[in-house]
CSV table of N, CA and C in Angstrom, one decimal:
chain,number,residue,atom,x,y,z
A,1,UNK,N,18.5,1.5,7.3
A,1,UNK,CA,17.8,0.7,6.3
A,1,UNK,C,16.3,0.9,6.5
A,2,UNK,N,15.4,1.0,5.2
A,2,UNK,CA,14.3,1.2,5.7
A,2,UNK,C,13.3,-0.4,4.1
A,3,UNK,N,12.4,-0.4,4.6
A,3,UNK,CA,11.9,-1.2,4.3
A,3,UNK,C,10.6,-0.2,3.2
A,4,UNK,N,10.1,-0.3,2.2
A,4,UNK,CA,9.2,0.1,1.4
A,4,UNK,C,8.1,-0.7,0.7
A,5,UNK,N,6.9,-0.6,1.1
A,5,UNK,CA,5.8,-1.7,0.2
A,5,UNK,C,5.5,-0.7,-1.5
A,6,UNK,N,5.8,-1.4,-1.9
A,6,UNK,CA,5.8,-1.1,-3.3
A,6,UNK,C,4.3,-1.9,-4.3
A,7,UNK,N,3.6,-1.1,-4.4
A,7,UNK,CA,2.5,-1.6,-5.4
A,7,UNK,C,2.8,-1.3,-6.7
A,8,UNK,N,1.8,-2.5,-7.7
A,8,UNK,CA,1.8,-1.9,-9.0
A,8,UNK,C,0.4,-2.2,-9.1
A,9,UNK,N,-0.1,-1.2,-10.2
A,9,UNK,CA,-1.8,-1.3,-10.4
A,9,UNK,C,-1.6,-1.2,-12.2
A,10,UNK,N,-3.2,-1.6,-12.6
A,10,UNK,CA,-3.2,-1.9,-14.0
A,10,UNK,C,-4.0,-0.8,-14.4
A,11,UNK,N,-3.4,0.4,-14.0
A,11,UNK,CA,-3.8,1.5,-14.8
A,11,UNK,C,-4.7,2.6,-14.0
A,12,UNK,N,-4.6,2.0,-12.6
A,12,UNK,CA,-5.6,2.9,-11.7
A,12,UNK,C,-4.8,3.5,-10.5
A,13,UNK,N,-3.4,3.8,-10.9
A,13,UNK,CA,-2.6,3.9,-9.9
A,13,UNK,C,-2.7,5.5,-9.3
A,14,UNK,N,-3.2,6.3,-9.9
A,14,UNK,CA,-3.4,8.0,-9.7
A,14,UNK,C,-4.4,7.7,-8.6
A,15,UNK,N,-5.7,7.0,-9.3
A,15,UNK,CA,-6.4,6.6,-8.2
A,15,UNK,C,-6.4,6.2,-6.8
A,16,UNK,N,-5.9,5.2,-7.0
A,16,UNK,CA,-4.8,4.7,-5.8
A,16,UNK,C,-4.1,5.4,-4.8
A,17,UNK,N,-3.6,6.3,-5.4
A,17,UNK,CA,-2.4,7.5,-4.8
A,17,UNK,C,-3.2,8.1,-4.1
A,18,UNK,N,-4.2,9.3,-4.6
A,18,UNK,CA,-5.4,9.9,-4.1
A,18,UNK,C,-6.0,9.2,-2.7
A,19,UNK,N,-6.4,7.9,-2.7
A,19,UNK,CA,-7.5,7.4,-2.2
A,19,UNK,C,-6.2,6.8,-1.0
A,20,UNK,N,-5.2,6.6,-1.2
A,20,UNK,CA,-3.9,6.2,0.2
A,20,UNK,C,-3.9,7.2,0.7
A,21,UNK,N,-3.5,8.4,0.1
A,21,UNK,CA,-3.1,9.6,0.6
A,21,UNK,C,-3.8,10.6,1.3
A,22,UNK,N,-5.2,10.0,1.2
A,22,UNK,CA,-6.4,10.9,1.7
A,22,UNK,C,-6.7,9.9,3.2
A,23,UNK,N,-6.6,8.6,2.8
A,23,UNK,CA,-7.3,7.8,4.1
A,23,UNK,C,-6.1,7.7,5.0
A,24,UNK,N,-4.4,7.8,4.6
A,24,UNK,CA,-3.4,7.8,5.4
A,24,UNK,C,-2.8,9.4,6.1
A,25,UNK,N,-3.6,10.4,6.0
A,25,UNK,CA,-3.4,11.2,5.9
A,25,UNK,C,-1.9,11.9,5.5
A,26,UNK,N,-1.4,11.6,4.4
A,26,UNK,CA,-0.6,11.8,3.7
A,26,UNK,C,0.5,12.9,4.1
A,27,UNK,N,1.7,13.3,4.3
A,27,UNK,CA,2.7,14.1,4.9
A,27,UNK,C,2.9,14.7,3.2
A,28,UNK,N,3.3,13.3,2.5
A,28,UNK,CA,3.9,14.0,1.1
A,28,UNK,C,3.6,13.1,0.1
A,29,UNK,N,2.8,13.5,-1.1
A,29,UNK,CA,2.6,12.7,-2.2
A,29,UNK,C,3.8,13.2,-3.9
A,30,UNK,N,4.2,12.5,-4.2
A,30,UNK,CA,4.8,12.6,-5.3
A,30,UNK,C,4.8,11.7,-6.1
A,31,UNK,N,4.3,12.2,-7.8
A,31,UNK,CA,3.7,11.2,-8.8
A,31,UNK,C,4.7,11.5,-10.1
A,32,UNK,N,5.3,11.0,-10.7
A,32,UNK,CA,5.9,10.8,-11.9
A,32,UNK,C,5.1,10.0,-12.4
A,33,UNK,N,4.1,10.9,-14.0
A,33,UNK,CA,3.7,9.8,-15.2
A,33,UNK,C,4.8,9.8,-16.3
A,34,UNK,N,4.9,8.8,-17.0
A,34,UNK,CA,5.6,8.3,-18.1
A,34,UNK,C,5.7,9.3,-18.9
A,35,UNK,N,4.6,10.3,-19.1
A,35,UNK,CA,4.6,11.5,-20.2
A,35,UNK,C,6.0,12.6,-19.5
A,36,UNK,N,6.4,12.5,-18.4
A,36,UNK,CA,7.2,13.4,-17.2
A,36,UNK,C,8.4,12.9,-17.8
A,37,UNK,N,8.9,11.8,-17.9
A,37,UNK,CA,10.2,11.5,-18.5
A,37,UNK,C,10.4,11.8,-20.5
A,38,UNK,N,11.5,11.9,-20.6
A,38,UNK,CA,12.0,11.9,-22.3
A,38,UNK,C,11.7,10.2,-22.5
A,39,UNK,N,10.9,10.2,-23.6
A,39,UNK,CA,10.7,9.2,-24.2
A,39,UNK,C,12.0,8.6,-25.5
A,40,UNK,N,11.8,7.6,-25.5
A,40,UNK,CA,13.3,7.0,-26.7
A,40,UNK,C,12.3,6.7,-27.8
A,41,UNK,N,12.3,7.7,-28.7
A,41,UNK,CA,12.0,7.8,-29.8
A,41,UNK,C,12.0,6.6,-30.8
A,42,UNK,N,12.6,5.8,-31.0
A,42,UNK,CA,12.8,4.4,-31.4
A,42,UNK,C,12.0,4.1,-30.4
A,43,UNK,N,11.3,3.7,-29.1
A,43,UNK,CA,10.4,3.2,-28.9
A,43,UNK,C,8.9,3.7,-28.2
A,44,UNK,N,8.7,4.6,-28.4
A,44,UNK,CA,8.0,5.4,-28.2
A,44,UNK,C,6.7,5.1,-27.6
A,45,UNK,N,6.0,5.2,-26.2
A,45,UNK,CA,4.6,4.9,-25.6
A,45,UNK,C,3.2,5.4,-26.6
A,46,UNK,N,2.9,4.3,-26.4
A,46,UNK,CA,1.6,4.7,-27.1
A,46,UNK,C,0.9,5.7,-26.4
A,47,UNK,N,-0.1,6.4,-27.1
A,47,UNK,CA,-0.9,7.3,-26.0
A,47,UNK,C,-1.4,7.3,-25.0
A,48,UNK,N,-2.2,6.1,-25.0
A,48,UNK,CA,-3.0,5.8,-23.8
A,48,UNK,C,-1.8,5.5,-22.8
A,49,UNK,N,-0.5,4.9,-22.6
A,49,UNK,CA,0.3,4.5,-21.4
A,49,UNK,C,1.0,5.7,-20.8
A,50,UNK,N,1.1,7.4,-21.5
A,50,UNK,CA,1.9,8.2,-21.4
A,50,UNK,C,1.4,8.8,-20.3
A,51,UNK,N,0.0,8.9,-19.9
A,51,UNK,CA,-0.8,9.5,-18.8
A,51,UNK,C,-0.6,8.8,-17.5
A,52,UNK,N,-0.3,7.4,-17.2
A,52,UNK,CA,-0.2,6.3,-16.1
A,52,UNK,C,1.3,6.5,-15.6
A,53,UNK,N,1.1,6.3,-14.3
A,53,UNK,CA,1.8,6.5,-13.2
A,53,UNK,C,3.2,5.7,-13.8
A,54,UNK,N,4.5,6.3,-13.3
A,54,UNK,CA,5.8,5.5,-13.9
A,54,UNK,C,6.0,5.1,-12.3
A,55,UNK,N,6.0,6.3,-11.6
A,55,UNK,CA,7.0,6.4,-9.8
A,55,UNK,C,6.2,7.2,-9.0
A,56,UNK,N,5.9,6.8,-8.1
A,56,UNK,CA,5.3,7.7,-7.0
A,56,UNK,C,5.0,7.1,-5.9
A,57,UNK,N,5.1,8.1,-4.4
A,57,UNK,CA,5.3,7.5,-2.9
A,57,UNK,C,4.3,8.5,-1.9
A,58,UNK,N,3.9,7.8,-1.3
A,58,UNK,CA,3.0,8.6,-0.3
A,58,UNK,C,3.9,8.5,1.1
A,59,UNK,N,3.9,9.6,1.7
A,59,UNK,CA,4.9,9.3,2.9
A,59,UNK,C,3.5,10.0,4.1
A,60,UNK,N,3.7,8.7,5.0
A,60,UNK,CA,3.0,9.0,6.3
A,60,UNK,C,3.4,8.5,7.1
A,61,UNK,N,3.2,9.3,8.6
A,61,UNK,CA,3.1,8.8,9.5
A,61,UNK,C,4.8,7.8,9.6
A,62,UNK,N,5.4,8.2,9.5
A,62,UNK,CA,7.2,7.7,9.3
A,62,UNK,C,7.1,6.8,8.0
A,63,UNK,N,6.5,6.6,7.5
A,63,UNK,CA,6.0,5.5,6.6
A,63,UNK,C,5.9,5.9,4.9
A,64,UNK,N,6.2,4.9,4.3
A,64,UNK,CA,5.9,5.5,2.9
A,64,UNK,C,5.5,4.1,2.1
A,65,UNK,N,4.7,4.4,1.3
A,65,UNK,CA,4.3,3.1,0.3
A,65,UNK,C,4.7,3.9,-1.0
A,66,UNK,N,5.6,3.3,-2.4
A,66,UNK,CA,5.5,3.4,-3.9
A,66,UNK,C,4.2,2.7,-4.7
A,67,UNK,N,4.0,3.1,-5.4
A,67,UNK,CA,2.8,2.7,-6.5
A,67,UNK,C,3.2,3.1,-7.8
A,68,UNK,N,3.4,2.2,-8.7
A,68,UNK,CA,3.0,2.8,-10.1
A,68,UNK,C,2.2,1.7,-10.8
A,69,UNK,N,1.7,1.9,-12.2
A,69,UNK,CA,1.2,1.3,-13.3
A,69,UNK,C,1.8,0.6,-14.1
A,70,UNK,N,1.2,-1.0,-14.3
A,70,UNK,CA,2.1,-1.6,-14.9
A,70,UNK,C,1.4,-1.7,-16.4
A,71,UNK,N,2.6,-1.0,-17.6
A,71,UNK,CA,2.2,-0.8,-19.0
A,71,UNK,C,1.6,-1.5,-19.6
A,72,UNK,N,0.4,-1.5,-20.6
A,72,UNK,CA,-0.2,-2.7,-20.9
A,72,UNK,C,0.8,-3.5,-22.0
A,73,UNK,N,1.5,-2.0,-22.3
A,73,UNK,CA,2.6,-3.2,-23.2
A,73,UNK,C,4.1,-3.7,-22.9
A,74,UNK,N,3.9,-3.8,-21.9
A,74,UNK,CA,4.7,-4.9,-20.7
A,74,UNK,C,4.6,-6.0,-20.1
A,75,UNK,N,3.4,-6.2,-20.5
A,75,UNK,CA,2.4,-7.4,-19.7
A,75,UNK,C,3.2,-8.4,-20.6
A,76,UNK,N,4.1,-8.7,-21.5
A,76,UNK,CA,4.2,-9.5,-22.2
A,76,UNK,C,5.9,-10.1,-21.7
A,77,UNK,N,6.6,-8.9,-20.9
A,77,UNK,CA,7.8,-9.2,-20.3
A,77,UNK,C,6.9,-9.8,-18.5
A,78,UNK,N,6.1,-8.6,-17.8
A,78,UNK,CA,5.9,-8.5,-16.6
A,78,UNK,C,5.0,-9.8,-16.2
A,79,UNK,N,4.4,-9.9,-17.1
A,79,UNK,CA,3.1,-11.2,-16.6
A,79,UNK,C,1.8,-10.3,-16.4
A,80,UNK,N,0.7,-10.7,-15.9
A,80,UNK,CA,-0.6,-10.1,-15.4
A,80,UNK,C,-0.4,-9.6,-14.3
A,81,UNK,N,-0.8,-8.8,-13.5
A,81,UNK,CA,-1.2,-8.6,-12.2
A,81,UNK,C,-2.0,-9.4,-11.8
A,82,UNK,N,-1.5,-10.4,-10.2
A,82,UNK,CA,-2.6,-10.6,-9.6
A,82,UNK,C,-2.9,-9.9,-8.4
A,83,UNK,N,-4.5,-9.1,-8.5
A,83,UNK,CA,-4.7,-8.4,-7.3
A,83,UNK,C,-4.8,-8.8,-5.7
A,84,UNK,N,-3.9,-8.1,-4.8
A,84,UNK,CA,-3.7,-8.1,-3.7
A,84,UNK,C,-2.9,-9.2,-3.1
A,85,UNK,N,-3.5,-10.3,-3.2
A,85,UNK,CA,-3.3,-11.7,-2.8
A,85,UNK,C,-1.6,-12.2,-2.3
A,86,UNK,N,-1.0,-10.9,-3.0
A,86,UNK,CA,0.8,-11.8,-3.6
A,86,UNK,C,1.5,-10.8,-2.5
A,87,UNK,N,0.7,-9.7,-1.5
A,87,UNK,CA,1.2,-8.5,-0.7
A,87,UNK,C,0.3,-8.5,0.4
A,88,UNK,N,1.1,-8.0,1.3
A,88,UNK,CA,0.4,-7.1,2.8
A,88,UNK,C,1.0,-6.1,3.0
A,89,UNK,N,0.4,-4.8,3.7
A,89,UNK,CA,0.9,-4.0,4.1
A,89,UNK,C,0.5,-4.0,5.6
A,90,UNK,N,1.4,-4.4,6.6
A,90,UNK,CA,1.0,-3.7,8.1
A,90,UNK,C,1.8,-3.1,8.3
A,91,UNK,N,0.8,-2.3,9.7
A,91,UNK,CA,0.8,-0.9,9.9
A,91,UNK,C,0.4,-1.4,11.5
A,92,UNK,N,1.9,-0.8,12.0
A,92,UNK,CA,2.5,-1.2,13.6
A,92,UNK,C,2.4,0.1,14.2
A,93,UNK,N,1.1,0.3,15.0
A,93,UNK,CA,1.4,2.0,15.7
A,93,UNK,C,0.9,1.9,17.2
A,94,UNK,N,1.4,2.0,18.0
A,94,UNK,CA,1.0,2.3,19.4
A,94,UNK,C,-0.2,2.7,19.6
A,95,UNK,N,-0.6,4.0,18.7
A,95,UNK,CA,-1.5,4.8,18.9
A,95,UNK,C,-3.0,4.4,18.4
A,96,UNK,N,-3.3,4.1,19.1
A,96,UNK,CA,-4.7,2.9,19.1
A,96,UNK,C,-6.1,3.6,18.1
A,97,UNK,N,-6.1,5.1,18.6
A,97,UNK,CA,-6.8,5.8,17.6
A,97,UNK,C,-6.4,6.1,16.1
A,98,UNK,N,-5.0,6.4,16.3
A,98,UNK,CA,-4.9,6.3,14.5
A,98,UNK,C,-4.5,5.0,13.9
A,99,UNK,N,-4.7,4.0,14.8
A,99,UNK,CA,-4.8,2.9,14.0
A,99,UNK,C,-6.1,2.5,13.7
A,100,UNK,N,-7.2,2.9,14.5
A,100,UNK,CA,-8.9,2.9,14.1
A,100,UNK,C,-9.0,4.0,12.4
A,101,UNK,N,-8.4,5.3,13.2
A,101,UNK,CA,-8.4,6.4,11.7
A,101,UNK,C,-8.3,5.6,10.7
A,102,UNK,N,-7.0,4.6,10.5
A,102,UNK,CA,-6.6,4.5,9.0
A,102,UNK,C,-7.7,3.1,9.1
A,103,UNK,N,-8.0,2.2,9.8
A,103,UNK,CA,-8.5,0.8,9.8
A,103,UNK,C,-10.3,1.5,8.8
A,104,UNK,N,-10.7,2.3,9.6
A,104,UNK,CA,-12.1,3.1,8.8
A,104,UNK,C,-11.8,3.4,7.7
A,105,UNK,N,-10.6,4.4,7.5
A,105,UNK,CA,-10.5,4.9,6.2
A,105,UNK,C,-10.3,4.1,4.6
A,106,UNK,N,-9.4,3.2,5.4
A,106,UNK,CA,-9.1,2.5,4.1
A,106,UNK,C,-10.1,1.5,4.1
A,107,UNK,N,-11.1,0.9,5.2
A,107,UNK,CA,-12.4,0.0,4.8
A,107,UNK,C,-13.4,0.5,3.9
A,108,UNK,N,-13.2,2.0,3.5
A,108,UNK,CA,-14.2,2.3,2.4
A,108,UNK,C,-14.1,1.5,1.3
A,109,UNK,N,-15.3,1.0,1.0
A,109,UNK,CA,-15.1,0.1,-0.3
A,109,UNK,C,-14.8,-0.8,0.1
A,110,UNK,N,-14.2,-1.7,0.3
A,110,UNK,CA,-13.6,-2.6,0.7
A,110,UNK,C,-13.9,-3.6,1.9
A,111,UNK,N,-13.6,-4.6,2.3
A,111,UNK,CA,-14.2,-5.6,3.7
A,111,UNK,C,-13.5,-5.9,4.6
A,112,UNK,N,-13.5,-6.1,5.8
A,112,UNK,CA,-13.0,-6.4,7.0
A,112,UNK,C,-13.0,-7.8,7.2
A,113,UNK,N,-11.6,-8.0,7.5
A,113,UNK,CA,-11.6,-9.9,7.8
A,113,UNK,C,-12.1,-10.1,9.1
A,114,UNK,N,-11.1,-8.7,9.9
A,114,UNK,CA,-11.4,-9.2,11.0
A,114,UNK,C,-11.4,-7.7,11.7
A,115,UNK,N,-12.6,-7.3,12.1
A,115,UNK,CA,-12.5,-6.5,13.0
A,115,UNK,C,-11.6,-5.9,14.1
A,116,UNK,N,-10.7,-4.6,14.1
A,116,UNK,CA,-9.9,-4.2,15.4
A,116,UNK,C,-10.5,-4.6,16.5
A,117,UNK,N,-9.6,-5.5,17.0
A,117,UNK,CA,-10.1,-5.8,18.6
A,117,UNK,C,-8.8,-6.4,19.5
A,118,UNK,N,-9.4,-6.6,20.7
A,118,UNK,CA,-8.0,-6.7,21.7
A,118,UNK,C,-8.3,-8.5,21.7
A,119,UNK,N,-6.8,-9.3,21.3
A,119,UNK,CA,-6.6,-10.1,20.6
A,119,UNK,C,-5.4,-10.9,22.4
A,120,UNK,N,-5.1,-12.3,21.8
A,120,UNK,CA,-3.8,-12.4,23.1
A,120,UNK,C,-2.7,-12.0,22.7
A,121,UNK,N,-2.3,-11.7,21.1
A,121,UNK,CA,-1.3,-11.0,20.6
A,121,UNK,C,-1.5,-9.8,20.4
A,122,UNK,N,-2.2,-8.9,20.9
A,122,UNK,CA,-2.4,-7.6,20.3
A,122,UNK,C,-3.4,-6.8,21.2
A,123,UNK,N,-3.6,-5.8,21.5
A,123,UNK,CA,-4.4,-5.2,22.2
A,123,UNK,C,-5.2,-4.0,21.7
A,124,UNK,N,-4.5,-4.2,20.3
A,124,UNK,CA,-5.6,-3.9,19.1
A,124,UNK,C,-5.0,-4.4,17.6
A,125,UNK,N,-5.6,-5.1,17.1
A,125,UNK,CA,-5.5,-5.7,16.1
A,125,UNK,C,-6.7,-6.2,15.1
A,126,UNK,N,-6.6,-6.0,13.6
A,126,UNK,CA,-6.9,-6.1,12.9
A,126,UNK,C,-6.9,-6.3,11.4
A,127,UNK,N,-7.3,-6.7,10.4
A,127,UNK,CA,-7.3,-6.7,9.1
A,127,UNK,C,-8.6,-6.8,7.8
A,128,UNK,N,-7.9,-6.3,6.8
A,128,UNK,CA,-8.8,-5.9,5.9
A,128,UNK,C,-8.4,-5.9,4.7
A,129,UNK,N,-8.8,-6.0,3.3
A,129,UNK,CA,-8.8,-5.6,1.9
A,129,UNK,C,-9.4,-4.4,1.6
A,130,UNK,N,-8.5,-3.0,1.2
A,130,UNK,CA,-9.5,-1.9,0.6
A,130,UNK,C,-9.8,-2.4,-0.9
A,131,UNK,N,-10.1,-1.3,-1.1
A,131,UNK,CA,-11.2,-0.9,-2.6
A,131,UNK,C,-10.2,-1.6,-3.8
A,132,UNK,N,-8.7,-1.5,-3.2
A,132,UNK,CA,-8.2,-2.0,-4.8
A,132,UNK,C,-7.7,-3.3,-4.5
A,133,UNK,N,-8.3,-4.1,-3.4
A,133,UNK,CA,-8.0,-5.6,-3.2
A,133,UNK,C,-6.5,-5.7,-2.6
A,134,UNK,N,-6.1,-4.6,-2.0
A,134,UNK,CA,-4.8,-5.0,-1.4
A,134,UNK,C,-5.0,-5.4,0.5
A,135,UNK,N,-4.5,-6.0,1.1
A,135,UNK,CA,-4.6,-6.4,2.1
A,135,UNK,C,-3.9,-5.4,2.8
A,136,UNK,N,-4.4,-5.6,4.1
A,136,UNK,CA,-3.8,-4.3,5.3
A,136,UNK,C,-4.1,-5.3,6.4
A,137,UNK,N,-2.9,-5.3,8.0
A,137,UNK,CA,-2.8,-5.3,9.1
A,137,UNK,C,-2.9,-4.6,9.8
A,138,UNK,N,-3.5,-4.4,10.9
A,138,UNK,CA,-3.1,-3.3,11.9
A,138,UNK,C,-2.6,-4.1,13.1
A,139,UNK,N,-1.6,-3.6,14.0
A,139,UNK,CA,-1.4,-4.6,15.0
A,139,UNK,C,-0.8,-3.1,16.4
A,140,UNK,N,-0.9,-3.3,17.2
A,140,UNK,CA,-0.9,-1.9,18.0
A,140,UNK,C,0.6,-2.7,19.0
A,141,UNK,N,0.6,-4.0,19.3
A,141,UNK,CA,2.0,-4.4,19.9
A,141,UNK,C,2.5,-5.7,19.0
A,142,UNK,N,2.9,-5.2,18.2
A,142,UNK,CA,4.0,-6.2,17.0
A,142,UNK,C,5.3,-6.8,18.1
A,143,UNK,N,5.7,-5.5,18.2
A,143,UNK,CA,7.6,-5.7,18.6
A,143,UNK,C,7.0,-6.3,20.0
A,144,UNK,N,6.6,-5.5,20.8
A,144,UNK,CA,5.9,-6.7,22.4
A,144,UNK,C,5.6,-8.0,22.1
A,145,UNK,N,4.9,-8.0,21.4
A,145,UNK,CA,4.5,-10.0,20.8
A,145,UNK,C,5.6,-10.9,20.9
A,146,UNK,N,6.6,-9.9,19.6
A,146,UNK,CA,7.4,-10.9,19.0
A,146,UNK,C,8.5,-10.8,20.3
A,147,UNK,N,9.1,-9.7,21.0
A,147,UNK,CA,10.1,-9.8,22.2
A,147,UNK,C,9.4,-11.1,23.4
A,148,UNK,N,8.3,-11.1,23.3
A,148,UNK,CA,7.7,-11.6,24.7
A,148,UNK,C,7.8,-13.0,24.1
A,149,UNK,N,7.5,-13.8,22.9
A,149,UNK,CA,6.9,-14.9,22.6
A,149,UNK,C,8.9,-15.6,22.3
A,150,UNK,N,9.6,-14.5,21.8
A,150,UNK,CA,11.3,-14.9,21.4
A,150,UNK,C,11.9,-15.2,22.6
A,151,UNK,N,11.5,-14.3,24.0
A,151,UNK,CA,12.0,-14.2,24.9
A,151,UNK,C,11.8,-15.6,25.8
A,152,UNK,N,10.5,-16.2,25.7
A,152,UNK,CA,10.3,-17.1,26.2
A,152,UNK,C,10.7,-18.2,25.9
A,153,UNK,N,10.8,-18.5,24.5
A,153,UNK,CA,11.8,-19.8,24.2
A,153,UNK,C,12.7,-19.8,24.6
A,154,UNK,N,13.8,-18.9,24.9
A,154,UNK,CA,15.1,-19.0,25.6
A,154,UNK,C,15.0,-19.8,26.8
């Protein structure tokens, strides 16, 4: 079983893809836009929505996040997007330096809640919002925390 953070963006999702995929150093990116599939003629995308993202995954680091664009003429089944606020993505890695790599990378643009630092739960830990207002954790001993803190109630 694997677990997948799935974004949707309002039209900036190429963007998006690019700017994950460059700061996560990306293994594999793959984008399906809506122009890529056969359209149903009875209902046919307007022009402006055929260029935006339908499906696409960045895979790193054993990890993969989906992104696509949510149609503007869906907003009326989907609702609005609200940015970031409703998701987190953490990112559990032993490796204390590429958890700095991606903590830098993806602070471009974007602001730091809380600085990577050695925490009583973590021995490196941190968080942040990038550029498209999505939230990020980094935590360097997740499964140690939670074994040590489970273990002790017993």
């Amino acid at each position: 079983m694997s677990v997948v953070v799935y974004l949707n963006f309002d039209g900036v999702a190429e963007q998006a893809i690019d700017f994950y995929a460059e700061a996560l150093n990306a293994k594999g990116v793959k984008k399906v836009k809506f122009k890529d599939i056969p359209q149903d003629p009875n209902y046919p995308l307007p022009e402006n929505e055929l260029n935006m993202i339908m499906e696409s995954s960045v895979e790193f680091a054993g990890g993969k996040i989906m992104m696509s664009d949510v149609l503007p003429s869906m907003k009326s089944v989907m609702g609005e997007l609200v940015k970031g606020n409703n998701m987190l993505i953490s990112i559990v890695n032993d490796d204390k330096q590429t958890l700095e790599n991606y903590f830098s990378n993806l602070s471009v643009g974007g602001y730091v809640i809380m600085p990577l630092s050695d925490t009583p739960w973590s021995s490196c830990f941190g968080m942040l919002v990038d550029k498209y207002g999505v939230s990020w954790k980094f935590n360097s001993d997740a499964d140690k925390f939670l074994d040590n803190v489970i273990s002790n109630k017993q």
